[in-house]
Coordinates of C-alpha atoms in Angstrom, one line a residue:
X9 CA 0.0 0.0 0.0
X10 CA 1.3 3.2 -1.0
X11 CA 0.4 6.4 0.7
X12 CA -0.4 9.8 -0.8
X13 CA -0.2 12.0 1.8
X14 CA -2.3 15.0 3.4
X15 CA -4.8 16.5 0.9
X16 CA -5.7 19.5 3.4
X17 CA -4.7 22.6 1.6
X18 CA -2.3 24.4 4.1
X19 CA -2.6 27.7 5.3
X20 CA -0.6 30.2 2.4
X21 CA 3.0 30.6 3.6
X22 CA 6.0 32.9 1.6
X23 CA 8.0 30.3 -0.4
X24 CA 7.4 26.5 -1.1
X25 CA 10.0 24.2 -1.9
X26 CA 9.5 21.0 -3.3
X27 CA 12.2 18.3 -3.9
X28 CA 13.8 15.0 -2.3
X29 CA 15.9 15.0 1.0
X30 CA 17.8 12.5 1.6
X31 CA 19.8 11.4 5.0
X32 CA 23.2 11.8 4.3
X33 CA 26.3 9.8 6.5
X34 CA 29.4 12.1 6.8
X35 CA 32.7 10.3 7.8
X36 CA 34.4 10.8 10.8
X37 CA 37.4 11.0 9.3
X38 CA 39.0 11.5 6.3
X39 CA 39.7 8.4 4.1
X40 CA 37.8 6.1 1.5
X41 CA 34.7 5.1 1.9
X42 CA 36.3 1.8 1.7
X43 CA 38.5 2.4 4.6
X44 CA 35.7 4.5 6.9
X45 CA 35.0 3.3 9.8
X46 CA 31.7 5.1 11.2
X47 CA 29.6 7.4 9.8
X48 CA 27.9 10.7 11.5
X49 CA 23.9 11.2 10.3
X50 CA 22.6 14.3 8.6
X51 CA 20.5 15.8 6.0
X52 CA 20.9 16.5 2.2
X53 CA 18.8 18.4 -0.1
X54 CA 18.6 21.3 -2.6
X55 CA 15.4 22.3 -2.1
X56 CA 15.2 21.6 1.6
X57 CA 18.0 23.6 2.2
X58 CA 16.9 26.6 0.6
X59 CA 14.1 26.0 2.9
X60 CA 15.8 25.9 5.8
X61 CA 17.7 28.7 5.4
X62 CA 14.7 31.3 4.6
X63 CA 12.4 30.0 7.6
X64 CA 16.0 30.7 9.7
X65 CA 16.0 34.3 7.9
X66 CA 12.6 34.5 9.3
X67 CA 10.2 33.9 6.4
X68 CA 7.2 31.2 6.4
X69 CA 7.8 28.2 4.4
X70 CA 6.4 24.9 3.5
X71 CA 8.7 21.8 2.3
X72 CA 6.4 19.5 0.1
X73 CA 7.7 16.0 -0.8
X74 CA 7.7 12.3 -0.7
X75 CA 9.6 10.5 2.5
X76 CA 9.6 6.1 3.5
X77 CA 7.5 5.4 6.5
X78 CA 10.8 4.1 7.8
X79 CA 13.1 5.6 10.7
X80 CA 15.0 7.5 8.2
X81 CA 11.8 9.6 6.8
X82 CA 10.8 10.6 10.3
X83 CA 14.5 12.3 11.2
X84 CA 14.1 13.7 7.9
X85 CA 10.2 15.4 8.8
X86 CA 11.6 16.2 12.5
X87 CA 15.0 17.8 11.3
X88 CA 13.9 19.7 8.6
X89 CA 10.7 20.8 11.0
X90 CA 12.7 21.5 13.6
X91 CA 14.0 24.5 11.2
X92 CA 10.9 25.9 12.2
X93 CA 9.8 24.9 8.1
X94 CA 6.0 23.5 7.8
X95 CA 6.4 20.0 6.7
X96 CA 2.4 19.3 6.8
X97 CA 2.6 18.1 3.3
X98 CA 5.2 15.6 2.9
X99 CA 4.0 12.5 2.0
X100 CA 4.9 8.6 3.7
X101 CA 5.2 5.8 1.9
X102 CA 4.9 2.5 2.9
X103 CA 5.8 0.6 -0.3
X104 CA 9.4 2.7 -1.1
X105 CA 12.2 3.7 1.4
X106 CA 13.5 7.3 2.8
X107 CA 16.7 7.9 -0.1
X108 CA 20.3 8.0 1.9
X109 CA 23.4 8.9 0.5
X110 CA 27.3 8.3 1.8
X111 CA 30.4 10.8 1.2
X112 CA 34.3 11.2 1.8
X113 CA 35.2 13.8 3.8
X114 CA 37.9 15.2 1.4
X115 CA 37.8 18.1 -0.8
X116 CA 34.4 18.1 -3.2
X117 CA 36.4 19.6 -5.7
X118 CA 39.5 16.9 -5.9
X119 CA 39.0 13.5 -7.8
X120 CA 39.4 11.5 -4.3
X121 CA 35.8 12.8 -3.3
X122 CA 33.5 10.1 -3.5
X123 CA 29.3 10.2 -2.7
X124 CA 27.6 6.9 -3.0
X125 CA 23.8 7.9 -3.6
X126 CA 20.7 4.7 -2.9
X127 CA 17.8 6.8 -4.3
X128 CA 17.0 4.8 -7.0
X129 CA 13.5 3.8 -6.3
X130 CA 13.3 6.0 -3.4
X131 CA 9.7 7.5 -1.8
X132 CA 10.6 10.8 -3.0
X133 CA 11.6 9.7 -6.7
X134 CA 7.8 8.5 -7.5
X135 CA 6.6 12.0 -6.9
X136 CA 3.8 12.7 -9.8
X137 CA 0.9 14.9 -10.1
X138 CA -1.5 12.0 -8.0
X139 CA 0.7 11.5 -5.4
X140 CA 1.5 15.2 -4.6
X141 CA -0.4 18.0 -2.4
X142 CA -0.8 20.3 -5.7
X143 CA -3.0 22.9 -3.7
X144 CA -0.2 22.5 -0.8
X145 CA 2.9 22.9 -3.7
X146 CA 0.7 26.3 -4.8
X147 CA 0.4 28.1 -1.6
X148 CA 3.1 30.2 -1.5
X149 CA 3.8 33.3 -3.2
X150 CA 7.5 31.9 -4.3
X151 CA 7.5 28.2 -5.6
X152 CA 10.9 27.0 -5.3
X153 CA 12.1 24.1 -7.8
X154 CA 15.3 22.5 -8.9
X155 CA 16.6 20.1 -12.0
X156 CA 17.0 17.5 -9.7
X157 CA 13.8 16.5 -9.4
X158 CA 13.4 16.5 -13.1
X159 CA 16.0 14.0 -13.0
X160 CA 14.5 11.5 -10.8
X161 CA 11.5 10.3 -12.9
X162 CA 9.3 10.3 -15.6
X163 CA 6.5 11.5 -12.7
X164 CA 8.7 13.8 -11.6
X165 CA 9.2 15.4 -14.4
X166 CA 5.6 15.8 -15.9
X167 CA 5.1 17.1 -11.7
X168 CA 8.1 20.0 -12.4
X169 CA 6.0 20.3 -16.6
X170 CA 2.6 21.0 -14.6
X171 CA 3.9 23.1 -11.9
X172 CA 6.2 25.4 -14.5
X173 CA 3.2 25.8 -17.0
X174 CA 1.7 29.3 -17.6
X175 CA -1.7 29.5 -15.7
X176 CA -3.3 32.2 -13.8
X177 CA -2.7 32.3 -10.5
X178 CA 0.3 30.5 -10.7
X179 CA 2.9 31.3 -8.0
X180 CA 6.2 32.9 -8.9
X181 CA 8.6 29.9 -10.0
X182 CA 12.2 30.0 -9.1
X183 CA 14.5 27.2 -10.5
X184 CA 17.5 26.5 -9.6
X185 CA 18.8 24.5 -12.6
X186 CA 21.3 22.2 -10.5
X187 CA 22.6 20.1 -13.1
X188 CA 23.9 16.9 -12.2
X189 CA 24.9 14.1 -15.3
X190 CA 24.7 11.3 -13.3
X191 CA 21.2 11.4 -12.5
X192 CA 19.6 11.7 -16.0
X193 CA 19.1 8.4 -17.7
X194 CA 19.2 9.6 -20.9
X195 CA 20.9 13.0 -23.1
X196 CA 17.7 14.5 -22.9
X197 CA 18.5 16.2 -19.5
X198 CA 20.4 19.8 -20.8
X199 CA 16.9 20.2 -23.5
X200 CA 14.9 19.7 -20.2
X201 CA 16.2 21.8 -18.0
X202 CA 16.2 24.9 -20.6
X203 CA 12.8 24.3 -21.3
X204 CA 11.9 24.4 -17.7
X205 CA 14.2 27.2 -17.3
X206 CA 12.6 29.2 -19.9
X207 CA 9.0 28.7 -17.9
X208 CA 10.1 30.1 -14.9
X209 CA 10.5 33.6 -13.2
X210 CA 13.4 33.6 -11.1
X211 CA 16.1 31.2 -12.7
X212 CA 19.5 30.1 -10.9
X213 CA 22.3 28.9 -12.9
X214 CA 26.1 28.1 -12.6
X215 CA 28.2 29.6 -15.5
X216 CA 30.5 26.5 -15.4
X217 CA 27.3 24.1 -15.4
X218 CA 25.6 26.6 -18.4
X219 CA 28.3 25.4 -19.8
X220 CA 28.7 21.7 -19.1
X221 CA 24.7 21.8 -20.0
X222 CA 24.1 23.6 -22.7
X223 CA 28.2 24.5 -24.5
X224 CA 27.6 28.7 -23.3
X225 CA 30.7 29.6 -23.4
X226 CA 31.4 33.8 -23.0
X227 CA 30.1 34.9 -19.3
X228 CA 27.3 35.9 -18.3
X229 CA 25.7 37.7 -21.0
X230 CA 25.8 34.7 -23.2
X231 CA 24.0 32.9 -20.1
X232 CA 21.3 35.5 -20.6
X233 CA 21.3 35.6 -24.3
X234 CA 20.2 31.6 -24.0
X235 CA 17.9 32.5 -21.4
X236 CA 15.8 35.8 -22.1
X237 CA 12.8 34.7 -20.5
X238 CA 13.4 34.6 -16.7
X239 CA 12.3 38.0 -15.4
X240 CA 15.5 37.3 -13.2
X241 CA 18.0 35.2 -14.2
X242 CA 21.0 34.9 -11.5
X243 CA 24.3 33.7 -13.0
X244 CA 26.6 32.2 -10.3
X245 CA 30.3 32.3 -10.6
X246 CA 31.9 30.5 -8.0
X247 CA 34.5 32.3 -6.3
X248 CA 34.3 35.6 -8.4
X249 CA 30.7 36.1 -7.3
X250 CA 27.3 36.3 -9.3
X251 CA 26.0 38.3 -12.1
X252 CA 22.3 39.2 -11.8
X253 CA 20.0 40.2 -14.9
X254 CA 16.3 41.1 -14.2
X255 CA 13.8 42.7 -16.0
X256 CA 9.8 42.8 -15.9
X257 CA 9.4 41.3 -19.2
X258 CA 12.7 39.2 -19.2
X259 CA 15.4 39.4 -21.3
X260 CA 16.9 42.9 -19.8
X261 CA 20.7 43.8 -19.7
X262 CA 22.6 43.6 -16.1
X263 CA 21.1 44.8 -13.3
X264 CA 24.1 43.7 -10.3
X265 CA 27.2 42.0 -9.7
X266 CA 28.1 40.6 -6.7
X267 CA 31.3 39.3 -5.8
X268 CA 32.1 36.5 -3.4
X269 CA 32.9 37.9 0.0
X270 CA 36.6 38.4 1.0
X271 CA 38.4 36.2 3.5

């Protein structure tokens, strides 16, 4: 038996986020994960995050998404609630488990960094437009989204297509592209996540993954040149900063550059 969820449409809160979390295992010291010894639990997600960090700055916000009915799906719901984020909406299932992920604790940007992802068939990877809250997902003024989720599933995907298309009413999207190869099955993933891209309002993209993606090579500008439709379209730029473009009607020139913080 799978279950669906609450299907009580939530009070309206400031921002939404939907995506997968996942409990993540951080080493307790450096090393293989052949060679690690014992783990320390946390929590990993994009969109969770983001949700986090705005209910800590003080906003109202609502995680939506899918979770097991397993020990690791509650610490999920707790931690993430314990943000002070509404988790009312997320979903238990008692048919696919909570997904969980393993790391090194080396250097992310060196070739020994290893993750080890199990969320193949996870709870959260079978979200679809039956199994979600969709009045829940469209009760905040901001909907927050990423290219993760895209990546997960076939459901998933037509979930990000139906919540992305033009309608009235529709809450302002924000996307955060988040490419990541190794979780598209296919080479359709850089098409994908333009076309989502294009749909939304507020658009987050890295100008090394623009690149990786979508072979935009020349800054920002040529980010922008790709991507006239955002009303805001933020550029990031690792440690030189971020290039921000906004315009009512999309496709206007440079509004701000912000550069990475000293020190």
């Amino acid at each position: 038996m799978t279950l669906t969820g609450p299907r009580n449409a939530p009070d309206d809160v400031d921002v939404v986020a939907l995506g997968e979390s996942m409990v993540t295992f951080l080493p307790t010291r450096p090393g293989r994960l052949a060679d690690v010894p014992s783990f320390e639990r946390g929590i990993g997600g994009a969109e969770s995050n983001v949700a986090c960090a705005l209910a800590a700055a003080g906003h109202s916000v609502r995680w939506v998404s899918r979770v097991g009915a397993d020990g690791f799906g509650d610490h999920l719901v707790e931690a993430i609630g314990g943000y002070g984020v509404d988790v009312s909406a997320v979903g238990r299932d008692t048919a696919r488990p909570t997904g969980v992920y393993f790391r090194t604790a080396g250097d992310r940007g060196t070739d020994a960094h290893e993750v080890a992802y199990y969320r193949s068939g996870s709870a959260a990877s079978v979200m679809s437009v039956e199994n979600v809250d969709l009045d829940a997902v469209r009760s905040g003024r901001v909907l927050h989204l990423s290219g993760i989720t895209a990546a997960l599933s076939e459901g998933c995907l037509e979930l990000l297509r139906e919540l992305t298309a033009p309608h009235e009413g529709r809450p302002l999207v924000s996307f955060d592209v988040n490419y990541r190869p190794g979780l598209w099955r296919g080479a359709d993933g850089p098409a994908v996540l333009l076309e989502l891209a294009r749909r939304a309002d507020l658009v987050f993209v890295g100008e090394d993954e623009a690149e990786e993606a979508w072979g935009i090579t020349g800054g920002p500008p040529a980010v922008r040149a790709a991507l006239p439709e955002p009303g805001v379209l933020v550029v990031k730029q690792g440690a030189v900063g971020a290039t921000a473009f906004v315009s009512s009607a999309g496709g206007g020139g440079l509004v701000a550059q912000f550069p990475a913080p000293l020190g």
